Amino acid sequence: MSCLGVLFSLSEKEIAKLKSFKDDEDRLDYLETEIEETYLGKFRDKAAELDKSWDALHRALTDGKLEWDNGSYPLNHVILGGELLYSEDDYIMSLKAPKDVKLISEAIQPIDKEKFREMYFKINEDDYGFSVNEEDFEYTWSWFESTKEFWKNAALEKRYVLFTVDQ
């Protein structure tokens, strides 16, 4: 598996359909065949790719751990926080409601590179399993910075945001 994270800005109608499926297999199929195809194809401005930076990003924005409910709201909802829509261990789908999207957007906009550097270098290297270094910081920062406009637009349009990653 590739572990590539993506954020999708979705409408209420799309979320209703995503939630309507009775099992995870159908929900995942809808994500892969409809949402990913549509948003990674035609509507790229409504998707923000995170590559593998999502792990370090979540750790930096919370308390350094990769857990569902760690850290402080709303920063802990940027990646893993929110409503979990998938229960199997091969995929993560975490949904943020429009009210959360607005607060997330407001919280991340003022985080500049120096502030993010402070946050990133608090990650425990042993727990992270990777080297906490300048190269990884730059990689994580570049992906994080590239999502700010995405969050701002999703908040202005009162859309839901779905974080996804295959495991």
PDB file of C-alpha atoms in Angstrom:
ATOM      1  CA  MET A   1       0.000   0.000   0.000  1.00  0.00           C
ATOM      2  CA  SER A   2       1.137   3.492  -0.710  1.00  0.00           C
ATOM      3  CA  CYS A   3      -0.107   5.419   2.383  1.00  0.00           C
ATOM      4  CA  LEU A   4      -0.728   8.562   0.341  1.00  0.00           C
ATOM      5  CA  GLY A   5      -3.078  10.957   2.120  1.00  0.00           C
ATOM      6  CA  VAL A   6      -5.641  13.156   0.358  1.00  0.00           C
ATOM      7  CA  LEU A   7      -8.130  15.777   1.537  1.00  0.00           C
ATOM      8  CA  PHE A   8     -11.379  16.127  -0.417  1.00  0.00           C
ATOM      9  CA  SER A   9     -13.771  19.091  -0.205  1.00  0.00           C
ATOM     10  CA  LEU A  10     -17.218  17.538  -0.601  1.00  0.00           C
ATOM     11  CA  SER A  11     -20.823  18.674  -0.790  1.00  0.00           C
ATOM     12  CA  GLU A  12     -23.534  17.697   1.663  1.00  0.00           C
ATOM     13  CA  LYS A  13     -25.109  15.515  -1.049  1.00  0.00           C
ATOM     14  CA  GLU A  14     -21.849  13.605  -1.592  1.00  0.00           C
ATOM     15  CA  ILE A  15     -21.460  13.079   2.151  1.00  0.00           C
ATOM     16  CA  ALA A  16     -25.035  11.814   2.430  1.00  0.00           C
ATOM     17  CA  LYS A  17     -24.303   9.262  -0.288  1.00  0.00           C
ATOM     18  CA  LEU A  18     -20.980   8.274   1.312  1.00  0.00           C
ATOM     19  CA  LYS A  19     -22.748   7.722   4.646  1.00  0.00           C
ATOM     20  CA  SER A  20     -25.653   5.839   3.068  1.00  0.00           C
ATOM     21  CA  PHE A  21     -23.654   2.692   2.357  1.00  0.00           C
ATOM     22  CA  LYS A  22     -24.335  -0.168   4.738  1.00  0.00           C
ATOM     23  CA  ASP A  23     -20.826  -1.598   4.660  1.00  0.00           C
ATOM     24  CA  ASP A  24     -17.251  -0.389   4.402  1.00  0.00           C
ATOM     25  CA  GLU A  25     -16.589  -2.217   1.133  1.00  0.00           C
ATOM     26  CA  ASP A  26     -19.305  -0.260  -0.701  1.00  0.00           C
ATOM     27  CA  ARG A  27     -18.184   2.997   0.932  1.00  0.00           C
ATOM     28  CA  LEU A  28     -14.589   2.400  -0.155  1.00  0.00           C
ATOM     29  CA  ASP A  29     -15.723   1.506  -3.677  1.00  0.00           C
ATOM     30  CA  TYR A  30     -17.658   4.803  -3.901  1.00  0.00           C
ATOM     31  CA  LEU A  31     -14.617   6.703  -2.659  1.00  0.00           C
ATOM     32  CA  GLU A  32     -12.282   5.102  -5.185  1.00  0.00           C
ATOM     33  CA  THR A  33     -14.568   5.056  -8.237  1.00  0.00           C
ATOM     34  CA  GLU A  34     -16.520   8.277  -7.771  1.00  0.00           C
ATOM     35  CA  ILE A  35     -14.835  10.704  -5.390  1.00  0.00           C
ATOM     36  CA  GLU A  36     -11.197  10.036  -6.286  1.00  0.00           C
ATOM     37  CA  GLU A  37     -11.910   9.840 -10.020  1.00  0.00           C
ATOM     38  CA  THR A  38     -13.927  13.071  -9.964  1.00  0.00           C
ATOM     39  CA  TYR A  39     -11.784  15.182  -7.666  1.00  0.00           C
ATOM     40  CA  LEU A  40      -8.336  13.987  -8.686  1.00  0.00           C
ATOM     41  CA  GLY A  41      -9.430  14.331 -12.292  1.00  0.00           C
ATOM     42  CA  LYS A  42     -11.854  17.165 -13.021  1.00  0.00           C
ATOM     43  CA  PHE A  43     -12.008  19.175  -9.794  1.00  0.00           C
ATOM     44  CA  ARG A  44      -8.387  19.320  -8.599  1.00  0.00           C
ATOM     45  CA  ASP A  45      -9.059  22.533  -6.649  1.00  0.00           C
ATOM     46  CA  LYS A  46     -11.379  20.521  -4.393  1.00  0.00           C
ATOM     47  CA  ALA A  47      -8.647  18.032  -3.464  1.00  0.00           C
ATOM     48  CA  ALA A  48      -5.385  18.501  -1.605  1.00  0.00           C
ATOM     49  CA  GLU A  49      -2.838  15.743  -1.835  1.00  0.00           C
ATOM     50  CA  LEU A  50      -0.596  15.191   1.184  1.00  0.00           C
ATOM     51  CA  ASP A  51       1.636  12.419  -0.120  1.00  0.00           C
ATOM     52  CA  LYS A  52       3.075  10.652   2.960  1.00  0.00           C
ATOM     53  CA  SER A  53       3.415  13.904   4.935  1.00  0.00           C
ATOM     54  CA  TRP A  54       0.063  13.351   6.676  1.00  0.00           C
ATOM     55  CA  ASP A  55       1.688  11.279   9.454  1.00  0.00           C
ATOM     56  CA  ALA A  56       4.239  13.935  10.465  1.00  0.00           C
ATOM     57  CA  LEU A  57       1.665  16.645   9.851  1.00  0.00           C
ATOM     58  CA  HIS A  58      -0.783  15.118  12.326  1.00  0.00           C
ATOM     59  CA  ARG A  59       1.994  14.639  14.883  1.00  0.00           C
ATOM     60  CA  ALA A  60       3.238  18.226  14.494  1.00  0.00           C
ATOM     61  CA  LEU A  61      -0.254  19.702  14.814  1.00  0.00           C
ATOM     62  CA  THR A  62      -1.094  17.656  17.909  1.00  0.00           C
ATOM     63  CA  ASP A  63       1.116  16.309  20.688  1.00  0.00           C
ATOM     64  CA  GLY A  64       3.556  14.335  18.578  1.00  0.00           C
ATOM     65  CA  LYS A  65       1.589  11.093  18.554  1.00  0.00           C
ATOM     66  CA  LEU A  66      -0.400   9.394  15.815  1.00  0.00           C
ATOM     67  CA  GLU A  67      -3.694   8.818  17.615  1.00  0.00           C
ATOM     68  CA  TRP A  68      -7.357   9.500  16.864  1.00  0.00           C
ATOM     69  CA  ASP A  69      -8.128  11.931  19.651  1.00  0.00           C
ATOM     70  CA  ASN A  70      -4.818  13.417  20.758  1.00  0.00           C
ATOM     71  CA  GLY A  71      -3.884  17.079  20.782  1.00  0.00           C
ATOM     72  CA  SER A  72      -6.190  20.072  20.898  1.00  0.00           C
ATOM     73  CA  TYR A  73      -9.165  20.972  18.762  1.00  0.00           C
ATOM     74  CA  PRO A  74      -9.282  22.158  16.000  1.00  0.00           C
ATOM     75  CA  LEU A  75      -5.697  21.317  14.988  1.00  0.00           C
ATOM     76  CA  ASN A  76      -6.229  17.676  15.926  1.00  0.00           C
ATOM     77  CA  HIS A  77      -8.970  17.512  13.275  1.00  0.00           C
ATOM     78  CA  VAL A  78      -6.793  18.507  10.320  1.00  0.00           C
ATOM     79  CA  ILE A  79      -5.896  14.869   9.625  1.00  0.00           C
ATOM     80  CA  LEU A  80      -7.252  12.101  11.892  1.00  0.00           C
ATOM     81  CA  GLY A  81      -9.810  13.910  14.023  1.00  0.00           C
ATOM     82  CA  GLY A  82     -13.449  13.990  13.012  1.00  0.00           C
ATOM     83  CA  GLU A  83     -16.071  11.378  12.265  1.00  0.00           C
ATOM     84  CA  LEU A  84     -14.589   8.034  11.238  1.00  0.00           C
ATOM     85  CA  LEU A  85     -16.446   6.615   8.257  1.00  0.00           C
ATOM     86  CA  TYR A  86     -14.490   3.417   7.742  1.00  0.00           C
ATOM     87  CA  SER A  87     -13.761   0.720  10.318  1.00  0.00           C
ATOM     88  CA  GLU A  88     -11.415  -1.706   8.551  1.00  0.00           C
ATOM     89  CA  ASP A  89      -7.634  -1.451   9.020  1.00  0.00           C
ATOM     90  CA  ASP A  90      -6.716  -1.052   5.329  1.00  0.00           C
ATOM     91  CA  TYR A  91      -8.028   2.507   4.923  1.00  0.00           C
ATOM     92  CA  ILE A  92      -8.780   5.661   6.900  1.00  0.00           C
ATOM     93  CA  MET A  93     -11.686   7.990   6.167  1.00  0.00           C
ATOM     94  CA  SER A  94     -12.085  10.858   8.601  1.00  0.00           C
ATOM     95  CA  LEU A  95     -14.819  13.445   7.994  1.00  0.00           C
ATOM     96  CA  LYS A  96     -14.835  17.056   9.147  1.00  0.00           C
ATOM     97  CA  ALA A  97     -18.167  18.950   9.163  1.00  0.00           C
ATOM     98  CA  PRO A  98     -18.388  22.489   7.731  1.00  0.00           C
ATOM     99  CA  LYS A  99     -18.289  24.070  11.216  1.00  0.00           C
ATOM    100  CA  ASP A 100     -15.044  22.182  11.902  1.00  0.00           C
ATOM    101  CA  VAL A 101     -13.635  23.089   8.480  1.00  0.00           C
ATOM    102  CA  LYS A 102     -14.135  26.777   9.260  1.00  0.00           C
ATOM    103  CA  LEU A 103     -12.343  26.488  12.613  1.00  0.00           C
ATOM    104  CA  ILE A 104      -9.539  24.381  11.129  1.00  0.00           C
ATOM    105  CA  SER A 105      -9.006  26.921   8.364  1.00  0.00           C
ATOM    106  CA  GLU A 106      -8.865  29.786  10.862  1.00  0.00           C
ATOM    107  CA  ALA A 107      -6.434  27.867  13.077  1.00  0.00           C
ATOM    108  CA  ILE A 108      -3.951  26.881  10.361  1.00  0.00           C
ATOM    109  CA  GLN A 109      -3.786  30.137   8.388  1.00  0.00           C
ATOM    110  CA  PRO A 110      -1.502  31.943  10.892  1.00  0.00           C
ATOM    111  CA  ILE A 111       0.920  29.004  11.230  1.00  0.00           C
ATOM    112  CA  ASP A 112       4.024  30.189   9.453  1.00  0.00           C
ATOM    113  CA  LYS A 113       7.170  28.228   8.723  1.00  0.00           C
ATOM    114  CA  GLU A 114       8.912  29.138  11.984  1.00  0.00           C
ATOM    115  CA  LYS A 115       5.898  28.195  14.112  1.00  0.00           C
ATOM    116  CA  PHE A 116       5.524  24.949  12.190  1.00  0.00           C
ATOM    117  CA  ARG A 117       9.236  24.264  12.674  1.00  0.00           C
ATOM    118  CA  GLU A 118       8.733  24.497  16.464  1.00  0.00           C
ATOM    119  CA  MET A 119       5.793  22.127  16.259  1.00  0.00           C
ATOM    120  CA  TYR A 120       7.519  19.641  13.949  1.00  0.00           C
ATOM    121  CA  PHE A 121      10.731  19.364  15.966  1.00  0.00           C
ATOM    122  CA  LYS A 122       8.731  18.353  19.064  1.00  0.00           C
ATOM    123  CA  ILE A 123       7.889  15.025  17.374  1.00  0.00           C
ATOM    124  CA  ASN A 124       9.446  12.087  19.213  1.00  0.00           C
ATOM    125  CA  GLU A 125      11.671  10.378  16.667  1.00  0.00           C
ATOM    126  CA  ASP A 126      11.370   6.941  18.303  1.00  0.00           C
ATOM    127  CA  ASP A 127       7.577   7.098  18.267  1.00  0.00           C
ATOM    128  CA  TYR A 128       7.522   8.505  14.715  1.00  0.00           C
ATOM    129  CA  GLY A 129       9.765   5.736  13.395  1.00  0.00           C
ATOM    130  CA  PHE A 130      11.540   8.098  11.022  1.00  0.00           C
ATOM    131  CA  SER A 131      14.259  10.657  11.354  1.00  0.00           C
ATOM    132  CA  VAL A 132      13.041  14.061  12.541  1.00  0.00           C
ATOM    133  CA  ASN A 133      15.327  16.247  10.479  1.00  0.00           C
ATOM    134  CA  GLU A 134      15.486  19.307   8.269  1.00  0.00           C
ATOM    135  CA  GLU A 135      14.756  17.376   5.076  1.00  0.00           C
ATOM    136  CA  ASP A 136      11.606  15.773   6.511  1.00  0.00           C
ATOM    137  CA  PHE A 137      10.580  19.113   8.006  1.00  0.00           C
ATOM    138  CA  GLU A 138      10.822  20.841   4.599  1.00  0.00           C
ATOM    139  CA  TYR A 139       8.883  17.994   2.980  1.00  0.00           C
ATOM    140  CA  THR A 140       6.123  18.137   5.611  1.00  0.00           C
ATOM    141  CA  TRP A 141       5.993  21.946   5.606  1.00  0.00           C
ATOM    142  CA  SER A 142       5.649  22.144   1.814  1.00  0.00           C
ATOM    143  CA  TRP A 143       2.669  19.778   1.824  1.00  0.00           C
ATOM    144  CA  PHE A 144       1.054  21.544   4.797  1.00  0.00           C
ATOM    145  CA  GLU A 145       1.501  24.997   3.280  1.00  0.00           C
ATOM    146  CA  SER A 146      -0.030  23.800   0.012  1.00  0.00           C
ATOM    147  CA  THR A 147      -3.282  22.892   1.849  1.00  0.00           C
ATOM    148  CA  LYS A 148      -4.001  26.305   3.372  1.00  0.00           C
ATOM    149  CA  GLU A 149      -5.831  27.637   0.303  1.00  0.00           C
ATOM    150  CA  PHE A 150      -7.772  24.362   0.062  1.00  0.00           C
ATOM    151  CA  TRP A 151      -8.997  24.729   3.679  1.00  0.00           C
ATOM    152  CA  LYS A 152      -9.826  28.401   3.165  1.00  0.00           C
ATOM    153  CA  ASN A 153     -11.928  27.659   0.072  1.00  0.00           C
ATOM    154  CA  ALA A 154     -13.690  24.694   1.690  1.00  0.00           C
ATOM    155  CA  ALA A 155     -14.584  26.899   4.677  1.00  0.00           C
ATOM    156  CA  LEU A 156     -15.848  29.756   2.490  1.00  0.00           C
ATOM    157  CA  GLU A 157     -17.996  27.306   0.496  1.00  0.00           C
ATOM    158  CA  LYS A 158     -19.235  25.596   3.708  1.00  0.00           C
ATOM    159  CA  ARG A 159     -18.161  22.175   2.461  1.00  0.00           C
ATOM    160  CA  TYR A 160     -17.209  19.007   4.298  1.00  0.00           C
ATOM    161  CA  VAL A 161     -13.612  17.793   4.211  1.00  0.00           C
ATOM    162  CA  LEU A 162     -12.787  14.100   4.047  1.00  0.00           C
ATOM    163  CA  PHE A 163      -9.271  12.906   4.854  1.00  0.00           C
ATOM    164  CA  THR A 164      -8.404   9.555   3.260  1.00  0.00           C
ATOM    165  CA  VAL A 165      -5.385   7.314   3.208  1.00  0.00           C
ATOM    166  CA  ASP A 166      -4.840   3.693   2.272  1.00  0.00           C
ATOM    167  CA  GLN A 167      -2.831   1.681   4.797  1.00  0.00           C
TER     168      GLN A 167
END
